[in-house]
Amino acid sequence: MKENKQGNAAPSGKKNSRRWISMLFGIAVGIGLGVFMVNRLPDDANFADQFVSITVLLLVFYAAMVVQIIVHEAGHMVFGLLSGYRFLSFRIYGLMWVKEEGRIRLKRMHLVGTAGQCLMAPPELVDGKMPVTLYNLGGVLMNLIGAVLFTVLYFLCRGVSLLGVFCLLCAVSGVLTALINGIPFVGGMINNDGRNLCSVRANPEAMKSCYVQLKVAEQTAKGVRMKDMPEAWFTVPEDADLADGMAATRGVFACNRLMDAGKWEEADRLISHLLTMDTGIVELHRRLLICDQIYLALTLRQDPAAAAFLLDEKQKKFMKSMRTFPTVLRTGYVYQLLGRRDVNGAEQVKRLFERCAKRYPYPVDIASERELMDYALQLSEEEKETGETAKPVAETVETTPESKESPVETSQLVQKSVEVVQGGVE
């Protein structure tokens, strides 16, 4: 398996080609939608009328997409229940309904790269297998069923202009959603349903990882921390198997468990190993692992310069998009506290963390993140007592060929770290 000595995974030609395909597909959809909108405009419409009409059509198309996202996740739930799975949670954008102590409660959680998610507890493995096809393709099947129904509704009510357009766009968006999720490809942040199904059906390690991923979600919902879950779930697959995205998830979870258990040296070694290989780890997990690397650079190695190097433009962009996620907020807090020695900035991030924690669906994750933050605070207080502190990031970072940043540019990047986690939090 390829390695990149700079610490980042070597680029994969297959992944890049799949992303180009998905990008071209999106462009084609956009052009098709534009042609449809133009054809709906009256020939004698002035600019103001055209602007209003296009705006209304865009809003209707967005509403149709939201409907199909709900239909898609409902499909996972329905076909999952039919396959012996048990309901855990249902999320649309940032709104998440979680089964908690026998009741359904509304929480808040956002994962970049996902519009929705339906998590379910899996049936037990039998001879290393469990039913996966209907659960994984349930969303696609429901989108196609919905597209047929909305097509029928379109012909029934096309005389009612806006309602007819809505039904037609629901039918079109149903087909598009089915194609986007059903045709196997590696997405920008996560793999789609078709890709995951291909993995679990072809690779026993991927099947086991799928089972473990859902079991971890089930136990987390029950209030069990990763460090207290069965150790056998978190065995890291062989390097050759890590090329599979689903199988690689177990390696990521092994890192998460080590962090939760306070085995930071082991976590640091495993994270570095995984991130220097060309694995199938999805970008969402990769970026969260880098958050852990930043934490370990500041606490375990006490190396603010290394932490600043890890917080490059891609990581900063990711953290901004996930600014209400506990791991990102914890990283921002520790970065302010130990990287910049900015106690006030750290307190601002901590207040944001506490606000988001009230709405987050998994209290055990919050407890784990608080312990990591408390340890960083302990280190900060010990440094004050002994008077032995590393220089702040802005003073220690030097220009290197790898970073291509001057000390001033890096200082400016770090000064924005509070903004990264503050922006957008209500």
XYZ file of C-alpha atoms in Angstrom:
426
model
C 0.000 0.000 0.000
C 1.290 3.458 -0.908
C 2.675 5.793 1.712
C 3.292 9.512 1.643
C 6.211 10.615 3.792
C 4.680 14.051 4.286
C 1.998 12.523 6.476
C -0.932 12.721 4.096
C -2.427 9.822 2.205
C -1.199 9.415 -1.327
C -3.841 10.463 -3.854
C -5.868 7.688 -5.399
C -6.607 7.812 -9.134
C -9.838 5.870 -8.693
C -11.112 8.253 -6.010
C -10.289 11.305 -8.119
C -12.002 9.848 -11.209
C -15.120 9.041 -9.200
C -15.243 12.569 -7.837
C -14.930 13.963 -11.356
C -17.780 11.736 -12.480
C -19.993 12.925 -9.623
C -19.045 16.553 -10.381
C -19.896 16.173 -14.069
C -23.150 14.497 -13.105
C -24.018 17.465 -10.895
C -23.213 19.896 -13.720
C -25.454 17.943 -16.091
C -28.293 18.047 -13.544
C -27.802 21.794 -13.111
C -27.924 22.394 -16.860
C -31.047 20.244 -17.192
C -32.737 22.160 -14.369
C -31.773 25.463 -15.997
C -33.253 24.422 -19.339
C -36.440 23.309 -17.593
C -36.765 26.652 -15.805
C -36.161 28.669 -18.964
C -38.818 26.682 -20.828
C -41.308 27.393 -18.050
C -40.937 31.161 -18.459
C -43.475 33.087 -20.583
C -42.035 34.477 -23.811
C -43.131 38.022 -23.016
C -41.963 38.027 -19.370
C -39.871 41.024 -18.304
C -36.743 40.720 -16.149
C -38.584 41.131 -12.837
C -41.119 38.444 -13.739
C -38.339 36.124 -14.907
C -36.425 36.657 -11.665
C -39.500 35.919 -9.523
C -40.390 32.846 -11.598
C -36.877 31.410 -11.412
C -36.707 32.073 -7.659
C -40.034 30.306 -7.105
C -38.946 27.347 -9.246
C -35.684 27.061 -7.308
C -37.569 27.086 -4.006
C -39.970 24.444 -5.312
C -37.045 22.304 -6.493
C -35.372 22.650 -3.098
C -38.619 21.627 -1.374
C -38.849 18.637 -3.721
C -35.300 17.604 -2.838
C -36.077 17.828 0.890
C -39.148 15.636 0.340
C -37.011 13.038 -1.426
C -34.360 13.133 1.305
C -37.072 12.331 3.841
C -38.421 9.615 1.541
C -34.904 8.208 1.133
C -34.202 7.946 4.864
C -37.691 6.560 5.451
C -36.809 3.858 2.936
C -33.772 2.846 4.970
C -35.963 2.674 8.058
C -38.811 0.694 6.495
C -36.634 -1.837 4.706
C -34.318 -2.039 7.699
C -37.233 -2.963 9.960
C -38.316 -5.562 7.420
C -34.779 -7.019 7.544
C -34.694 -7.366 11.329
C -32.975 -4.104 12.240
C -34.139 -1.918 15.149
C -34.661 1.847 15.016
C -32.031 4.106 16.602
C -32.222 7.548 15.001
C -33.539 9.508 12.025
C -31.769 12.685 10.891
C -32.655 15.270 8.235
C -29.947 17.925 7.909
C -29.268 19.065 11.495
C -32.510 17.791 13.041
C -32.196 14.347 14.598
C -34.884 12.205 16.203
C -33.312 9.731 18.623
C -34.818 6.822 20.508
C -33.928 7.492 24.127
C -35.295 5.464 27.053
C -38.188 4.233 24.945
C -39.149 7.735 23.753
C -38.346 9.667 20.585
C -36.556 12.935 21.348
C -35.472 15.761 19.056
C -31.758 16.606 19.113
C -29.329 18.505 16.901
C -26.352 17.119 14.986
C -24.809 18.062 11.662
C -22.412 15.927 9.614
C -20.875 17.617 6.596
C -21.446 15.750 3.356
C -24.707 14.197 4.506
C -28.246 15.501 4.074
C -29.776 12.783 6.226
C -29.151 9.494 7.967
C -31.189 6.661 9.450
C -29.234 4.548 11.933
C -30.529 1.175 13.045
C -29.267 -1.558 15.353
C -28.308 -4.629 13.311
C -29.382 -8.246 13.750
C -26.645 -10.558 15.008
C -24.120 -12.008 12.580
C -24.744 -15.559 11.410
C -21.647 -17.196 9.921
C -20.136 -13.726 9.649
C -23.071 -12.318 7.677
C -26.219 -10.264 8.207
C -28.911 -8.955 5.821
C -27.557 -5.804 4.191
C -29.113 -5.410 0.746
C -32.565 -4.081 1.645
C -31.273 -1.854 4.439
C -28.607 -0.276 2.214
C -30.787 0.046 -0.894
C -34.021 0.819 0.944
C -33.560 4.543 0.376
C -32.955 4.103 -3.346
C -35.982 1.812 -3.710
C -38.218 4.259 -1.858
C -36.979 7.156 -4.024
C -37.901 5.236 -7.173
C -41.320 4.292 -5.771
C -41.848 7.920 -4.840
C -40.798 9.066 -8.308
C -43.461 6.832 -9.883
C -46.151 8.086 -7.499
C -45.248 11.735 -8.060
C -45.269 11.192 -11.821
C -48.836 9.900 -11.549
C -49.751 12.892 -9.379
C -48.207 15.232 -11.943
C -50.521 13.962 -14.690
C -53.487 14.202 -12.329
C -52.877 17.798 -11.262
C -50.783 19.401 -14.008
C -53.662 21.780 -14.623
C -52.787 23.372 -11.267
C -49.586 25.102 -12.346
C -47.433 25.244 -9.192
C -48.687 21.952 -7.742
C -48.047 20.203 -11.041
C -44.520 21.612 -11.178
C -43.910 20.487 -7.597
C -45.024 16.922 -8.375
C -42.881 16.844 -11.505
C -39.820 18.107 -9.655
C -40.450 15.583 -6.858
C -40.450 12.841 -9.497
C -37.264 14.155 -11.095
C -35.485 14.645 -7.766
C -36.547 11.131 -6.748
C -34.784 9.652 -9.746
C -31.737 11.873 -9.202
C -31.515 10.944 -5.508
C -31.792 7.261 -6.394
C -28.997 7.563 -8.968
C -26.719 9.600 -6.710
C -27.079 7.093 -3.868
C -27.448 3.889 -5.855
C -24.611 4.126 -8.393
C -21.493 3.132 -6.392
C -18.988 5.933 -5.951
C -16.792 7.561 -3.328
C -18.266 10.919 -2.370
C -16.549 14.039 -1.133
C -16.938 13.197 2.565
C -18.526 9.724 2.724
C -19.200 6.756 0.457
C -22.723 6.388 -0.907
C -25.168 3.519 -0.329
C -24.217 1.693 -3.510
C -20.507 1.829 -2.665
C -21.150 0.575 0.883
C -23.297 -2.300 -0.365
C -20.642 -3.400 -2.838
C -18.079 -3.369 -0.027
C -20.024 -5.427 2.493
C -21.128 -7.990 -0.076
C -17.630 -8.509 -1.474
C -15.435 -8.228 1.618
C -15.932 -10.142 4.916
C -13.924 -7.461 6.752
C -16.294 -4.811 5.411
C -19.289 -6.872 6.550
C -17.819 -7.087 10.050
C -17.037 -3.367 10.044
C -20.610 -2.536 8.999
C -21.902 -4.632 11.884
C -19.477 -3.012 14.346
C -20.342 0.494 13.145
C -24.035 -0.074 13.814
C -23.386 -1.849 17.128
C -21.266 1.073 18.273
C -24.108 3.436 17.346
C -26.521 1.254 19.322
C -24.328 1.124 22.426
C -23.568 4.847 22.223
C -27.303 5.566 22.148
C -27.638 3.396 25.274
C -25.034 5.471 27.113
C -22.018 3.146 26.785
C -18.669 4.750 26.065
C -16.335 3.308 23.451
C -13.713 2.382 26.038
C -16.299 0.148 27.746
C -17.436 -1.643 24.579
C -16.076 -5.108 23.670
C -12.417 -4.874 22.653
C -12.952 -7.483 19.938
C -15.026 -4.970 17.968
C -12.021 -2.705 17.509
C -9.392 -4.988 16.016
C -7.720 -3.141 13.157
C -7.945 -4.941 9.795
C -4.779 -5.864 7.935
C -3.234 -3.064 5.866
C -4.417 -4.666 2.622
C -8.027 -4.658 3.843
C -7.872 -0.974 4.798
C -8.178 -0.052 1.134
C -11.900 -0.776 1.521
C -13.772 2.228 2.905
C -16.145 0.244 5.069
C -13.405 -2.017 6.463
C -11.253 1.053 7.234
C -14.010 2.343 9.518
C -12.959 -0.199 12.122
C -9.456 1.253 12.113
C -10.921 4.716 12.698
C -13.076 3.403 15.552
C -10.003 1.758 17.101
C -8.374 5.210 17.197
C -11.513 6.704 18.742
C -11.547 4.005 21.432
C -7.894 4.595 22.316
C -8.580 8.328 22.641
C -11.576 7.646 24.883
C -9.517 5.263 27.061
C -6.703 7.789 27.464
C -4.189 5.577 25.621
C -2.839 8.537 23.735
C 0.560 7.200 22.710
C -1.104 4.176 21.102
C -3.692 6.435 19.500
C -0.986 8.731 18.135
C 0.899 5.830 16.552
C -2.213 4.279 15.029
C -3.568 7.570 13.658
C -0.197 8.392 12.099
C -0.048 4.906 10.582
C -3.527 5.184 9.072
C -3.067 8.698 7.730
C 0.252 7.974 6.016
C -1.291 5.163 3.970
C -3.495 5.209 0.895
C -6.494 3.721 2.696
C -10.213 3.866 2.011
C -10.860 6.045 5.052
C -13.592 8.498 4.063
C -12.758 12.184 4.193
C -15.109 12.858 7.118
C -13.265 10.351 9.314
C -9.874 11.466 8.009
C -10.491 15.065 9.012
C -11.765 14.076 12.463
C -8.633 11.966 12.961
C -6.560 15.045 12.123
C -8.472 16.866 14.874
C -7.233 14.157 17.237
C -3.711 14.557 15.850
C -3.843 18.276 16.633
C -4.962 17.468 20.180
C -2.152 14.938 20.646
C 0.440 17.318 19.192
C -0.538 19.883 21.826
C -0.953 17.573 24.828
C 1.150 14.443 24.307
C 4.052 15.944 22.339
C 3.526 19.560 23.455
C 4.443 20.738 19.975
C 2.353 23.776 18.942
C 4.225 24.084 15.645
C 3.163 20.572 14.612
C -0.415 21.400 15.526
C -0.275 24.574 13.412
C 1.059 22.598 10.466
C -1.862 20.158 10.721
C -4.354 23.036 10.726
C -3.950 23.756 7.026
C -6.542 25.379 4.777
C -8.390 22.112 4.104
C -8.603 21.287 7.789
C -9.690 24.794 8.677
C -12.424 24.647 6.016
C -13.586 21.285 7.359
C -13.693 22.527 10.945
C -15.694 25.556 9.884
C -18.245 23.302 8.179
C -18.435 21.154 11.343
C -18.242 24.041 13.800
C -20.942 22.683 16.135
C -19.493 19.166 16.338
C -18.030 18.293 19.781
C -14.692 16.970 18.484
C -14.140 20.129 16.443
C -15.031 22.369 19.377
C -12.724 20.392 21.668
C -9.915 20.814 19.149
C -10.536 24.552 18.910
C -10.571 24.863 22.711
C -7.275 23.028 23.189
C -5.690 24.901 20.297
C -6.494 28.211 21.939
C -5.420 27.005 25.366
C -2.142 25.246 24.555
C -1.372 26.445 21.047
C -1.889 30.167 21.444
C -1.949 30.387 25.254
C -5.153 32.398 24.862
C -7.247 31.574 27.925
C -10.023 33.989 26.979
C -10.262 32.531 23.488
C -10.399 29.042 24.972
C -13.216 30.062 27.301
C -15.212 31.425 24.369
C -14.916 28.083 22.589
C -15.802 26.201 25.767
C -19.006 28.208 26.149
C -19.930 27.288 22.594
C -19.162 23.661 23.397
C -21.490 23.703 26.405
C -24.290 25.282 24.381
C -24.003 22.681 21.642
C -23.682 19.875 24.194
C -27.221 20.529 25.426
C -28.643 19.625 22.003
C -26.191 16.875 21.042
C -27.798 13.397 20.895
C -25.066 11.381 22.647
C -24.152 12.438 26.228
C -21.356 9.824 26.432
C -19.520 11.528 23.571
C -19.808 14.830 25.398
C -18.406 13.223 28.571
C -15.416 11.886 26.637
C -14.718 15.248 25.009
C -14.988 17.024 28.380
C -12.340 14.707 29.844
C -9.993 15.554 26.989
C -10.622 19.254 27.505
C -10.108 18.945 31.256
C -6.761 17.237 30.731
C -5.645 20.056 28.464
C -6.712 22.580 31.111
C -4.728 20.627 33.708
C -1.625 20.832 31.519
C -2.161 24.556 31.075
C -2.406 25.116 34.834
C 0.684 22.985 35.485
C 2.626 25.062 32.975
C 1.619 28.235 34.803
C 2.763 26.802 38.132
C 6.141 25.609 36.869
C 6.720 28.515 34.507
C 7.858 26.080 31.823
C 5.806 26.728 28.723
C 6.397 26.188 25.059
C 6.304 29.283 22.904
C 2.921 30.140 21.358
C 2.309 28.957 17.819
C 2.885 32.374 16.253
C 6.438 32.453 17.670
C 7.502 28.869 16.976
C 6.305 28.216 13.432
C 8.937 28.782 10.779
C 8.675 28.757 7.035
C 9.206 25.282 5.593
C 9.042 23.987 2.009
C 6.225 21.680 3.040
C 4.011 24.302 4.646
C 4.721 27.097 2.138
C 3.628 29.590 4.782
C 5.508 32.419 6.419
C 5.400 32.849 10.235
C 3.065 35.803 9.758
C 0.658 33.827 7.556
C 0.588 30.953 10.015
C -0.011 33.353 12.902
C -2.975 34.815 11.052
C -4.330 31.318 10.418
C -4.117 30.475 14.107
C -5.698 33.761 15.159
C -8.783 32.713 13.198
C -9.135 29.392 15.015
C -11.783 30.785 17.347
C -13.684 32.069 14.303
C -13.525 28.584 12.813
C -15.532 27.120 15.673
C -17.587 30.210 16.508
C -19.078 30.979 13.117
C -22.653 29.944 12.634
C -23.409 28.814 16.195
C -26.677 30.269 17.313
